[in-house]
CSV table of C-alpha atoms in Angstrom, one decimal:
chain,number,residue,atom,x,y,z
A,1,MET,CA,100.3,-26.1,-84.3
A,2,PHE,CA,96.8,-27.0,-82.5
A,3,GLU,CA,96.5,-24.4,-80.0
A,4,GLN,CA,94.0,-22.3,-82.0
A,5,THR,CA,91.9,-25.1,-82.6
A,6,PHE,CA,91.3,-26.1,-79.1
A,7,ARG,CA,90.4,-22.4,-78.5
A,8,ASN,CA,87.9,-22.5,-81.4
A,9,ILE,CA,86.7,-25.8,-79.9
A,10,ASP,CA,85.8,-23.9,-76.3
A,11,ASP,CA,83.9,-21.1,-78.5
A,12,VAL,CA,81.6,-23.4,-79.8
A,13,LEU,CA,81.2,-25.2,-76.4
A,14,TRP,CA,80.7,-21.7,-74.7
A,15,LYS,CA,77.7,-21.3,-77.1
A,16,GLU,CA,75.8,-24.5,-75.9
A,17,ALA,CA,73.4,-24.2,-72.9
A,18,GLY,CA,74.4,-27.7,-71.4
A,19,CYS,CA,78.1,-26.8,-71.3
A,20,ALA,CA,78.5,-23.9,-68.2
A,21,THR,CA,82.0,-24.4,-67.3
A,22,GLU,CA,85.8,-25.5,-67.9
A,23,LEU,CA,84.6,-28.9,-66.4
A,24,ASP,CA,82.2,-29.6,-69.0
A,25,TYR,CA,84.1,-28.1,-71.7
A,26,THR,CA,86.7,-30.7,-70.8
A,27,GLU,CA,84.4,-33.5,-70.7
A,28,GLN,CA,82.6,-32.5,-74.2
A,29,SER,CA,86.3,-32.5,-75.8
A,30,SER,CA,87.6,-35.7,-74.3
A,31,TRP,CA,84.8,-37.7,-75.6
A,32,MET,CA,85.5,-36.4,-79.0
A,33,LEU,CA,89.5,-36.5,-78.8
A,34,PHE,CA,88.9,-40.2,-77.6
A,35,LEU,CA,86.9,-41.1,-80.8
A,36,LYS,CA,89.4,-39.2,-83.1
A,37,TYR,CA,92.4,-40.8,-81.6
A,38,LEU,CA,90.8,-44.2,-81.8
A,39,ASP,CA,90.3,-43.8,-85.4
A,40,ASP,CA,93.7,-42.5,-86.3
A,41,LEU,CA,95.1,-45.6,-84.1
A,42,GLU,CA,92.9,-48.0,-86.0
A,43,TYR,CA,94.2,-46.3,-89.4
A,44,GLU,CA,97.7,-47.1,-88.5
A,45,ARG,CA,97.2,-50.5,-87.5
A,46,ALA,CA,95.4,-51.1,-90.7
A,47,GLN,CA,97.9,-49.7,-92.8
A,48,ALA,CA,100.6,-51.4,-90.5
A,49,ALA,CA,98.9,-54.9,-91.5
A,50,GLU,CA,98.4,-54.1,-95.0
A,51,LEU,CA,102.0,-53.4,-95.6
A,52,VAL,CA,102.7,-57.3,-94.5
A,53,GLY,CA,99.8,-58.6,-96.1
A,54,LYS,CA,97.6,-59.1,-93.0
A,55,SER,CA,94.2,-58.1,-92.6
A,56,TYR,CA,93.2,-55.9,-89.7
A,57,ALA,CA,90.3,-56.3,-87.7
A,58,TYR,CA,88.6,-53.0,-86.3
A,59,ILE,CA,87.6,-52.6,-82.9
A,60,ILE,CA,84.7,-50.0,-84.2
A,61,ASP,CA,82.3,-51.3,-86.7
A,62,GLU,CA,82.4,-49.0,-89.8
A,63,PRO,CA,78.7,-47.3,-89.1
A,64,TYR,CA,80.2,-46.0,-85.9
A,65,ARG,CA,84.0,-45.0,-86.9
A,66,TRP,CA,84.7,-41.6,-86.9
A,67,SER,CA,85.6,-41.3,-90.4
A,68,ALA,CA,82.2,-42.7,-91.2
A,69,TRP,CA,79.8,-40.3,-89.4
A,70,ALA,CA,82.1,-37.2,-87.7
A,71,ALA,CA,84.3,-36.7,-90.7
A,72,PRO,CA,83.1,-38.6,-93.8
A,73,LYS,CA,85.7,-37.8,-97.1
A,74,THR,CA,84.6,-37.9,-100.7
A,75,ALA,CA,86.9,-39.8,-103.2
A,76,ASP,CA,89.5,-37.1,-103.3
A,77,SER,CA,89.9,-36.8,-99.5
A,78,GLN,CA,87.6,-33.9,-98.9
A,79,PHE,CA,84.8,-33.1,-96.4
A,80,ASP,CA,81.7,-34.9,-97.9
A,81,HIS,CA,79.1,-32.1,-97.3
A,82,ASP,CA,76.2,-34.5,-98.8
A,83,THR,CA,76.6,-37.6,-96.6
A,84,ALA,CA,77.8,-35.9,-93.2
A,85,LEU,CA,75.0,-35.7,-90.6
A,86,THR,CA,74.1,-32.2,-88.9
A,87,GLY,CA,71.3,-30.7,-87.1
A,88,ALA,CA,69.0,-33.0,-85.4
A,89,ASP,CA,69.9,-36.2,-87.4
A,90,LEU,CA,73.3,-35.6,-85.8
A,91,ILE,CA,72.0,-35.5,-82.1
A,92,ALA,CA,69.6,-38.6,-83.0
A,93,PHE,CA,72.5,-40.6,-84.2
A,94,VAL,CA,74.8,-39.8,-81.4
A,95,ASN,CA,72.8,-40.2,-78.4
A,96,GLY,CA,70.3,-42.6,-79.8
A,97,GLU,CA,72.9,-45.0,-81.9
A,98,LEU,CA,76.6,-44.3,-81.2
A,99,PHE,CA,76.8,-43.9,-77.3
A,100,PRO,CA,74.4,-47.0,-76.6
A,101,TYR,CA,76.6,-49.1,-79.2
A,102,LEU,CA,79.7,-48.1,-77.5
A,103,GLN,CA,78.7,-48.5,-73.6
A,104,GLY,CA,78.0,-51.8,-75.0
A,105,PHE,CA,81.9,-52.4,-75.1
A,106,ARG,CA,82.2,-53.0,-71.7
A,107,ASP,CA,79.7,-56.2,-71.8
A,108,ARG,CA,81.5,-57.4,-74.9
A,109,ALA,CA,85.1,-56.9,-73.9
A,110,THR,CA,87.5,-59.8,-73.0
A,111,GLY,CA,88.7,-58.1,-69.7
A,112,PRO,CA,89.2,-54.8,-68.2
A,113,ASP,CA,92.6,-54.1,-69.1
A,114,THR,CA,91.8,-54.0,-73.0
A,115,ILE,CA,91.0,-51.0,-75.2
A,116,GLU,CA,87.5,-52.3,-75.6
A,117,TYR,CA,86.3,-52.3,-72.1
A,118,LYS,CA,87.9,-48.7,-71.7
A,119,ILE,CA,85.6,-47.5,-74.7
A,120,GLY,CA,82.6,-49.1,-72.6
A,121,GLU,CA,83.6,-47.5,-69.3
A,122,ILE,CA,84.2,-44.1,-70.9
A,123,PHE,CA,80.7,-43.9,-73.0
A,124,SER,CA,79.0,-45.1,-69.4
A,125,GLU,CA,80.0,-42.5,-67.4
A,126,ILE,CA,79.5,-39.1,-69.4
A,127,ARG,CA,76.9,-38.3,-72.0
A,128,ASN,CA,76.7,-36.0,-74.9
A,129,LYS,CA,75.8,-32.3,-73.7
A,130,PHE,CA,75.6,-31.2,-77.3
A,131,ALA,CA,71.8,-30.2,-77.8
A,132,SER,CA,72.5,-28.3,-80.7
A,133,GLY,CA,73.5,-30.7,-84.2
A,134,TYR,CA,75.0,-27.4,-85.6
A,135,SER,CA,77.2,-26.8,-83.1
A,136,LEU,CA,78.3,-30.6,-82.3
A,137,ARG,CA,79.2,-30.7,-86.4
A,138,ASP,CA,81.3,-27.4,-85.9
A,139,ALA,CA,83.2,-29.2,-83.3
A,140,LEU,CA,83.6,-32.4,-84.8
A,141,GLU,CA,85.0,-30.7,-87.7
A,142,LEU,CA,87.7,-28.8,-85.6
A,143,ILE,CA,88.5,-32.2,-83.6
A,144,ASP,CA,88.8,-33.5,-87.2
A,145,GLY,CA,91.7,-31.2,-87.9
A,146,LEU,CA,93.9,-32.5,-85.1
A,147,SER,CA,96.1,-35.3,-85.4
A,148,PHE,CA,97.8,-38.2,-83.4
A,149,ARG,CA,99.7,-39.7,-86.2
A,150,SER,CA,103.1,-38.7,-85.1
A,151,GLN,CA,104.8,-38.6,-81.9
A,152,LYS,CA,105.1,-34.6,-82.2
A,153,GLU,CA,101.4,-34.3,-82.8
A,154,LYS,CA,100.5,-36.4,-79.8
A,155,HIS,CA,103.2,-34.0,-77.6
A,156,GLU,CA,101.7,-31.2,-78.3
A,157,LEU,CA,98.3,-32.2,-77.9
A,158,SER,CA,99.1,-33.5,-74.5
A,159,HIS,CA,100.4,-30.2,-73.4
A,160,LEU,CA,97.1,-28.7,-74.6
A,161,TYR,CA,95.5,-31.2,-72.8
A,162,GLU,CA,97.0,-30.4,-69.5
A,163,ALA,CA,96.4,-26.7,-69.9
A,164,LYS,CA,92.9,-27.5,-70.1
A,165,ILE,CA,93.0,-29.7,-66.9
A,166,ARG,CA,94.9,-27.3,-65.2
A,167,ASN,CA,92.1,-24.2,-66.2
A,168,MET,CA,89.7,-26.8,-64.6
A,169,GLY,CA,91.4,-26.4,-61.4
A,170,ASN,CA,89.9,-22.7,-61.4
A,171,ALA,CA,86.5,-23.3,-62.7
A,172,GLY,CA,83.9,-25.5,-61.0
A,173,ARG,CA,84.4,-26.2,-56.9
A,174,ASN,CA,85.5,-29.8,-57.9
A,175,GLY,CA,88.0,-28.8,-60.4
A,176,GLY,CA,90.8,-28.1,-58.1
A,177,GLU,CA,90.7,-31.9,-56.9
A,178,TYR,CA,91.9,-33.2,-60.5
A,179,TYR,CA,95.2,-31.0,-60.8
A,180,THR,CA,98.2,-31.5,-59.0
A,181,PRO,CA,100.8,-28.7,-59.8
A,182,ARG,CA,103.1,-30.6,-62.5
A,183,PRO,CA,106.5,-28.9,-61.1
A,184,LEU,CA,106.0,-30.3,-57.5
A,185,ILE,CA,104.8,-33.6,-59.1
A,186,ARG,CA,108.1,-33.7,-61.3
A,187,ALA,CA,110.0,-33.1,-57.8
A,188,MET,CA,108.7,-35.9,-56.4
A,189,ILE,CA,109.2,-38.4,-59.2
A,190,LYS,CA,113.0,-37.1,-59.0
A,191,VAL,CA,113.2,-37.8,-55.4
A,192,ILE,CA,111.6,-41.4,-56.0
A,193,LYS,CA,113.5,-42.3,-59.2
A,194,PRO,CA,111.4,-45.0,-60.2
A,195,LYS,CA,112.9,-47.5,-62.6
A,196,ILE,CA,111.6,-49.4,-65.6
A,197,GLY,CA,109.8,-52.8,-64.5
A,198,GLU,CA,108.7,-51.3,-61.2
A,199,ARG,CA,104.8,-50.9,-61.0
A,200,ILE,CA,103.5,-47.5,-60.1
A,201,TYR,CA,100.1,-46.8,-58.2
A,202,ASP,CA,97.9,-44.2,-57.6
A,203,ALA,CA,94.5,-45.0,-55.9
A,204,ALA,CA,93.2,-41.2,-55.9
A,205,ALA,CA,94.4,-40.6,-59.6
A,206,GLY,CA,92.2,-37.6,-60.7
A,207,SER,CA,93.6,-36.6,-64.3
A,208,ALA,CA,96.2,-39.0,-63.8
A,209,GLY,CA,99.1,-36.4,-63.5
A,210,PHE,CA,101.4,-38.6,-61.4
A,211,LEU,CA,101.2,-41.5,-63.7
A,212,CYS,CA,101.7,-39.3,-66.8
A,213,GLU,CA,104.8,-37.5,-65.6
A,214,ALA,CA,105.9,-41.0,-64.4
A,215,HIS,CA,105.6,-42.0,-67.9
A,216,ASP,CA,107.3,-39.2,-69.1
A,217,TYR,CA,110.2,-39.5,-66.8
A,218,LEU,CA,111.0,-43.0,-67.3
A,219,ARG,CA,110.4,-43.0,-71.4
A,220,TYR,CA,112.4,-39.3,-71.8
A,221,GLY,CA,114.5,-38.9,-68.6
A,222,ALA,CA,114.5,-36.1,-66.0
A,223,ASP,CA,115.4,-33.0,-67.7
A,224,GLY,CA,117.3,-35.0,-70.2
A,225,GLN,CA,119.1,-36.8,-67.2
A,226,GLY,CA,116.7,-39.5,-66.0
A,227,ASP,CA,116.9,-43.0,-67.2
A,228,GLY,CA,118.2,-41.9,-70.8
A,229,LYS,CA,117.8,-39.7,-73.7
A,230,ARG,CA,115.4,-37.4,-74.0
A,231,ASP,CA,114.1,-39.2,-77.3
A,232,GLY,CA,113.5,-42.4,-75.7
A,233,SER,CA,115.5,-44.1,-77.9
A,234,HIS,CA,117.7,-45.9,-75.2
A,235,LEU,CA,114.4,-48.0,-74.4
A,236,SER,CA,114.3,-51.5,-76.1
A,237,THR,CA,111.2,-53.1,-77.5
A,238,SER,CA,110.4,-55.0,-74.4
A,239,ASP,CA,111.1,-51.7,-72.1
A,240,LEU,CA,108.2,-50.0,-74.2
A,241,GLU,CA,105.7,-53.0,-73.9
A,242,ILE,CA,106.2,-52.6,-70.2
A,243,LEU,CA,105.8,-49.2,-69.8
A,244,GLN,CA,102.4,-49.7,-72.0
A,245,THR,CA,100.9,-52.7,-70.0
A,246,ARG,CA,102.5,-53.4,-66.8
A,247,THR,CA,103.8,-50.4,-65.2
A,248,PHE,CA,101.0,-47.7,-64.3
A,249,TYR,CA,98.0,-48.6,-62.3
A,250,ALA,CA,95.3,-46.2,-61.2
A,251,LYS,CA,91.7,-46.2,-59.4
A,252,GLU,CA,89.4,-43.0,-59.4
A,253,LYS,CA,86.0,-42.9,-57.8
A,254,LYS,CA,84.4,-40.0,-60.0
A,255,SER,CA,83.3,-40.3,-63.6
A,256,LEU,CA,84.5,-37.2,-64.9
A,257,PRO,CA,88.2,-37.5,-63.8
A,258,TYR,CA,88.4,-41.0,-64.6
A,259,VAL,CA,87.3,-40.2,-68.1
A,260,ILE,CA,90.0,-37.3,-68.2
A,261,GLY,CA,92.8,-39.5,-66.6
A,262,ILE,CA,92.4,-42.1,-69.4
A,263,MET,CA,92.2,-39.6,-72.1
A,264,ASN,CA,95.7,-37.6,-70.4
A,265,MET,CA,97.2,-41.2,-70.4
A,266,ILE,CA,96.4,-41.8,-74.1
A,267,LEU,CA,97.8,-38.6,-75.1
A,268,HIS,CA,101.0,-39.4,-73.0
A,269,GLY,CA,101.3,-42.5,-75.2
A,270,ILE,CA,99.4,-45.5,-73.0
A,271,GLU,CA,97.2,-47.0,-75.4
A,272,ALA,CA,95.1,-48.7,-72.9
A,273,PRO,CA,95.6,-47.3,-69.3
A,274,ASN,CA,95.1,-49.4,-66.2
A,275,ILE,CA,92.6,-47.3,-64.8
A,276,VAL,CA,89.8,-48.4,-62.6
A,277,HIS,CA,86.6,-46.6,-61.9
A,278,THR,CA,86.3,-47.6,-58.2
A,279,ASN,CA,86.5,-46.3,-54.6
A,280,SER,CA,89.7,-47.3,-53.6
A,281,LEU,CA,88.4,-46.8,-50.0
A,282,THR,CA,85.8,-49.9,-50.3
A,283,GLU,CA,88.5,-52.2,-50.3
A,284,ASN,CA,89.3,-54.3,-47.0
A,285,LEU,CA,93.1,-53.7,-46.0
A,286,SER,CA,92.9,-57.4,-44.6
A,287,ASP,CA,92.5,-58.8,-47.9
A,288,ILE,CA,95.5,-57.6,-49.5
A,289,GLN,CA,98.1,-60.1,-50.7
A,290,GLU,CA,101.6,-59.9,-51.9
A,291,LYS,CA,100.7,-59.8,-55.6
A,292,ASP,CA,98.7,-56.8,-55.1
A,293,ARG,CA,101.4,-54.7,-53.9
A,294,PHE,CA,103.5,-52.2,-55.9
A,295,ASP,CA,106.9,-50.7,-56.0
A,296,VAL,CA,106.0,-47.0,-56.0
A,297,ILE,CA,103.1,-45.2,-55.1
A,298,LEU,CA,102.8,-41.6,-55.9
A,299,ALA,CA,99.4,-39.8,-55.1
A,300,ASN,CA,97.7,-36.6,-53.7
A,301,PRO,CA,94.5,-38.2,-52.3
A,302,PRO,CA,91.4,-35.7,-51.7
A,303,PHE,CA,91.3,-34.4,-48.3
A,304,GLY,CA,88.7,-32.9,-46.1
A,305,GLY,CA,86.3,-35.4,-47.6
A,306,LYS,CA,84.5,-37.8,-45.1
A,307,GLU,CA,84.1,-41.7,-45.5
A,308,ARG,CA,80.9,-43.4,-44.0
A,309,LYS,CA,81.2,-45.9,-41.0
A,310,GLU,CA,81.1,-49.1,-42.9
A,311,VAL,CA,84.0,-47.9,-45.0
A,312,GLN,CA,85.8,-47.0,-42.1
A,313,GLN,CA,85.4,-50.7,-41.0
A,314,ASN,CA,88.1,-51.3,-43.7
A,315,PHE,CA,90.8,-49.8,-42.0
A,316,PRO,CA,92.6,-50.8,-38.5
A,317,ILE,CA,92.7,-47.0,-37.7
A,318,LYS,CA,89.0,-45.7,-37.8
A,319,THR,CA,88.8,-42.2,-39.2
A,320,GLY,CA,86.4,-40.3,-41.3
A,321,GLU,CA,89.3,-38.2,-43.0
A,322,THR,CA,89.2,-39.4,-46.3
A,323,ALA,CA,93.1,-38.4,-46.5
A,324,PHE,CA,94.0,-40.4,-43.4
A,325,LEU,CA,92.4,-43.7,-44.8
A,326,PHE,CA,94.0,-43.3,-48.0
A,327,LEU,CA,97.3,-43.0,-46.4
A,328,GLN,CA,96.5,-46.1,-44.4
A,329,HIS,CA,95.7,-48.1,-47.8
A,330,PHE,CA,99.0,-46.6,-49.2
A,331,ILE,CA,101.2,-48.1,-46.6
A,332,LYS,CA,99.3,-51.6,-46.8
A,333,TYR,CA,99.7,-51.4,-50.5
A,334,LEU,CA,103.4,-50.4,-50.8
A,335,LYS,CA,105.9,-53.8,-51.0
A,336,ALA,CA,108.5,-53.9,-48.3
A,337,GLY,CA,111.3,-51.8,-49.9
A,338,GLY,CA,109.1,-49.8,-51.9
A,339,ARG,CA,108.9,-46.0,-51.9
A,340,ALA,CA,106.3,-43.6,-51.9
A,341,ALA,CA,105.6,-39.9,-52.3
A,342,ILE,CA,102.3,-38.5,-50.9
A,343,VAL,CA,100.4,-34.9,-50.6
A,344,ILE,CA,98.6,-34.4,-47.7
A,345,LYS,CA,97.3,-31.5,-45.8
A,346,ASN,CA,99.8,-30.2,-42.8
A,347,THR,CA,97.7,-30.6,-40.3
A,348,PHE,CA,98.3,-34.5,-40.0
A,349,LEU,CA,101.7,-33.5,-38.8
A,350,SER,CA,100.5,-32.2,-35.8
A,351,ASN,CA,96.3,-33.1,-35.3
A,352,SER,CA,96.1,-34.2,-31.7
A,353,ASP,CA,93.0,-36.9,-32.1
A,354,ASN,CA,93.6,-40.5,-31.5
A,355,ALA,CA,93.3,-41.5,-35.1
A,356,SER,CA,96.0,-39.0,-36.1
A,357,ARG,CA,98.4,-39.8,-33.5
A,358,ALA,CA,97.6,-43.5,-34.2
A,359,LEU,CA,98.5,-43.0,-37.8
A,360,ARG,CA,101.7,-41.1,-37.2
A,361,LYS,CA,103.1,-44.0,-35.0
A,362,GLU,CA,102.2,-46.6,-37.5
A,363,LEU,CA,104.1,-44.9,-40.2
A,364,LEU,CA,107.1,-44.0,-38.3
A,365,GLN,CA,107.0,-47.7,-37.1
A,366,SER,CA,106.2,-49.5,-40.5
A,367,CYS,CA,108.0,-47.3,-42.6
A,368,ASN,CA,111.1,-45.0,-43.1
A,369,LEU,CA,109.9,-41.4,-43.3
A,370,HIS,CA,113.0,-40.0,-44.3
A,371,THR,CA,111.8,-36.5,-45.8
A,372,ILE,CA,109.2,-34.0,-45.5
A,373,LEU,CA,108.8,-31.2,-48.1
A,374,ASP,CA,106.5,-28.3,-46.3
A,375,CYS,CA,104.9,-26.5,-49.2
A,376,PRO,CA,104.1,-22.8,-48.9
A,377,GLY,CA,100.6,-21.6,-49.1
A,378,GLY,CA,99.0,-21.1,-52.6
A,379,THR,CA,100.8,-24.1,-53.9
A,380,PHE,CA,97.6,-25.5,-54.9
A,381,LEU,CA,95.0,-23.2,-56.6
A,382,GLY,CA,91.7,-22.6,-55.1
A,383,ALA,CA,92.9,-24.8,-51.9
A,384,GLY,CA,92.6,-22.9,-48.3
A,385,VAL,CA,94.9,-25.2,-46.9
A,386,LYS,CA,98.7,-25.9,-46.6
A,387,THR,CA,100.2,-29.0,-47.6
A,388,VAL,CA,103.4,-31.0,-46.9
A,389,VAL,CA,104.6,-34.2,-49.1
A,390,LEU,CA,105.7,-37.3,-47.2
A,391,PHE,CA,108.5,-39.4,-48.7
A,392,PHE,CA,109.0,-42.8,-47.1
A,393,GLU,CA,110.1,-46.4,-47.7
A,394,LYS,CA,108.0,-49.4,-46.2
A,395,GLY,CA,109.8,-52.1,-44.3
A,396,ALA,CA,112.1,-50.3,-41.7
A,397,PRO,CA,111.3,-47.9,-38.8
A,398,THR,CA,112.1,-44.1,-39.1
A,399,ARG,CA,115.2,-43.0,-37.5
A,400,LYS,CA,115.8,-39.7,-39.0
A,401,ILE,CA,113.1,-37.1,-40.5
A,402,TRP,CA,114.8,-34.6,-42.9
A,403,THR,CA,112.2,-31.5,-43.6
A,404,TYR,CA,112.6,-28.7,-46.2
A,405,GLN,CA,110.5,-25.7,-45.9
A,406,LEU,CA,109.9,-24.7,-49.7
A,407,ASP,CA,110.3,-20.9,-49.7
A,408,PRO,CA,110.0,-19.6,-53.5
A,409,GLY,CA,110.6,-15.9,-52.4
A,410,ARG,CA,107.4,-14.6,-53.3
A,411,SER,CA,103.5,-15.5,-52.8
A,412,LEU,CA,102.2,-18.0,-55.3
A,413,GLY,CA,98.6,-17.6,-56.8
A,414,LYS,CA,97.2,-18.1,-60.3
A,415,THR,CA,99.2,-15.6,-61.9
A,416,ASN,CA,102.4,-16.7,-60.1
A,417,PRO,CA,102.3,-20.3,-59.7
A,418,LEU,CA,105.1,-22.9,-58.8
A,419,ASN,CA,107.6,-23.5,-61.2
A,420,ASP,CA,110.5,-26.2,-61.8
A,421,ASN,CA,112.9,-23.9,-60.3
A,422,ASP,CA,111.4,-23.1,-57.1
A,423,LEU,CA,111.6,-27.2,-56.4
A,424,LYS,CA,115.6,-27.2,-57.6
A,425,ASP,CA,117.1,-26.7,-54.4
A,426,PHE,CA,115.0,-29.2,-52.5
A,427,VAL,CA,115.8,-32.0,-54.9
A,428,ALA,CA,119.3,-31.1,-54.8
A,429,ARG,CA,119.7,-30.7,-51.1
A,430,GLN,CA,117.4,-34.0,-50.5
A,431,ALA,CA,119.8,-36.2,-52.5
A,432,ASN,CA,122.0,-35.9,-49.2
A,433,PHE,CA,119.8,-34.8,-46.7
A,434,GLU,CA,121.5,-31.5,-46.8
A,435,ASP,CA,120.7,-29.0,-43.6
A,436,SER,CA,120.6,-25.4,-44.6
A,437,GLU,CA,118.7,-22.4,-43.7
A,438,ASN,CA,115.5,-24.1,-45.1
A,439,SER,CA,116.2,-27.6,-44.1
A,440,TRP,CA,116.8,-29.7,-41.0
A,441,THR,CA,117.1,-33.1,-39.5
A,442,VAL,CA,115.1,-34.5,-36.5
A,443,GLU,CA,116.0,-37.7,-34.8
A,444,VAL,CA,112.8,-39.7,-34.0
A,445,ASN,CA,114.3,-40.3,-30.3
A,446,ASP,CA,113.7,-36.4,-29.8
A,447,ILE,CA,110.0,-36.6,-31.1
A,448,ASP,CA,107.3,-36.6,-28.2
A,449,PRO,CA,106.4,-40.4,-28.0
A,450,ASP,CA,102.7,-39.4,-26.8
A,451,SER,CA,101.7,-36.4,-29.3
A,452,VAL,CA,103.9,-37.5,-32.1
A,453,ASP,CA,104.2,-34.0,-33.6
A,454,LEU,CA,106.3,-34.0,-36.4
A,455,SER,CA,105.0,-30.1,-37.3
A,456,ALA,CA,107.5,-28.3,-39.2
A,457,LYS,CA,109.5,-26.0,-37.0
A,458,ASN,CA,112.7,-24.7,-38.5
A,459,PRO,CA,115.3,-24.2,-36.0
A,460,SER,CA,117.3,-21.7,-37.8
A,461,LYS,CA,114.1,-19.3,-38.4
A,462,ALA,CA,112.6,-16.8,-35.7
A,463,LYS,CA,109.3,-18.3,-34.1
A,464,ALA,CA,107.2,-15.1,-34.7
A,465,ALA,CA,104.2,-16.1,-36.8
A,466,PRO,CA,104.6,-14.8,-40.3
A,467,LEU,CA,102.0,-12.6,-42.0
A,468,ARG,CA,99.6,-14.6,-44.2
A,469,ASP,CA,99.4,-13.3,-47.8
A,470,PRO,CA,95.8,-12.2,-48.6
A,471,GLU,CA,95.4,-14.5,-51.6
A,472,VAL,CA,96.0,-17.5,-49.1
A,473,ILE,CA,93.4,-15.9,-47.1
A,474,ILE,CA,90.9,-15.7,-50.0
A,475,ASN,CA,91.4,-19.5,-50.9
A,476,GLU,CA,90.8,-20.3,-47.2
A,477,ILE,CA,87.3,-18.3,-47.4
A,478,GLU,CA,86.5,-19.9,-50.6
A,479,THR,CA,87.1,-23.2,-49.4
A,480,LEU,CA,84.8,-22.5,-46.4
A,481,ASP,CA,82.5,-21.1,-48.3
A,482,ARG,CA,82.2,-24.4,-50.6
A,483,GLU,CA,82.1,-26.7,-47.5
A,484,SER,CA,79.4,-24.7,-46.0
A,485,GLU,CA,77.5,-25.1,-49.4
A,486,GLU,CA,77.8,-29.0,-49.6
A,487,ILE,CA,76.6,-28.8,-45.8
A,488,LEU,CA,73.4,-26.9,-46.5
A,489,GLU,CA,72.7,-29.1,-49.5
A,490,GLY,CA,73.0,-32.3,-47.7
A,491,ILE,CA,70.5,-30.8,-45.1
A,492,ARG,CA,68.2,-29.8,-47.9
A,493,GLY,CA,68.7,-33.6,-49.1
A,494,ILE,CA,67.1,-34.6,-45.9
A,495,LEU,CA,64.3,-32.1,-45.4
């Protein structure tokens, strides 16, 4: 129903000089979508209050409400062209009045877990990139045609927004950081089996894909067979309140994914997402208390990055590799008996440096690393590295590791991505740690205690190195090019 509207919005943004990539399109769509969502939410609340004879205190003051400046209406509910701002007047209002007003919510809010605080955070982190008030007027009218007033409409909008996030993965050099293939996330969640009442955490949330999928699993069930019926009617009012306020927790360092993550969670039904805009790695692990820990952790932390020396001092195992610091963070933040599923590059399993070996030993000793999913090249579009998923429980040492080598039987790429069917065999066999042609079990006592090499070596397959798919090689070249460009930019900054 709304797909053509999203295309038309992108066409408007394409003509704007300040919007050059899919990253810009998603950012600019996000702030307009958020304000339209907020207007619809306030309208619903005002109507509900009126039905029971109560007054409603609006969050947004009247001059700044969507219905006042973005889509004013006449008495017969038609668009009011006479009072609607456009051209230079519209840009002046948005940049000089609207954004400063919305940014002020961060100071006026009663706490960071309120929707008021999220409003202030969002509009402090992004800016309007429209230079033409006429283009902005066109975009606003298109956004106004979208509606958030029914669950069906929100569901469709969430799917369209997910498609925009997926397209970002192919757009800019940072886009791929924000998108983990949803079939992989769903398989991870089916293995972890979160329950209502458990607190779920992602310290590198990106576009919040893990939390959105976990929400859908808990509310609607996994393929209709999870916690209950597909329509969510099995949940009590108390269950729904727990899902809204005390289930999903996240942190995100970068501004754009922080904003997109909030919008993504809102579209999936979480009104005031518990996403904090911060660098999780700046926290000192020795300061974490029991009340800070979580039942379930689902994450795909960034890898290949480097953290400064002062950040590394927060961790018992010193390393510059971002993903290895995040893994320590996750182990520390997990409750005793808590479960985690973490995506990490496959070199973690065999790297011979001291930090990698120490971290593997720590993982095996403090947690039960029961499952490793070895993902094929091309699982992550644009990433030139192979990845694995580590599944572990905290509190007891590892005795056995069951490894599954995912083989979809085809080369994965932009036109042939991973799908849910590719992971069905893994999920089914993992339930009983069933050995097969693609899965096997290793006793911890058989692992070399010095190297602690956990790399996937399928005993049922020949040891000959497989031919690598050309698309995987191209992805690796693109990744190396991006890394080289970043190094050169750093050198230019020094000169």
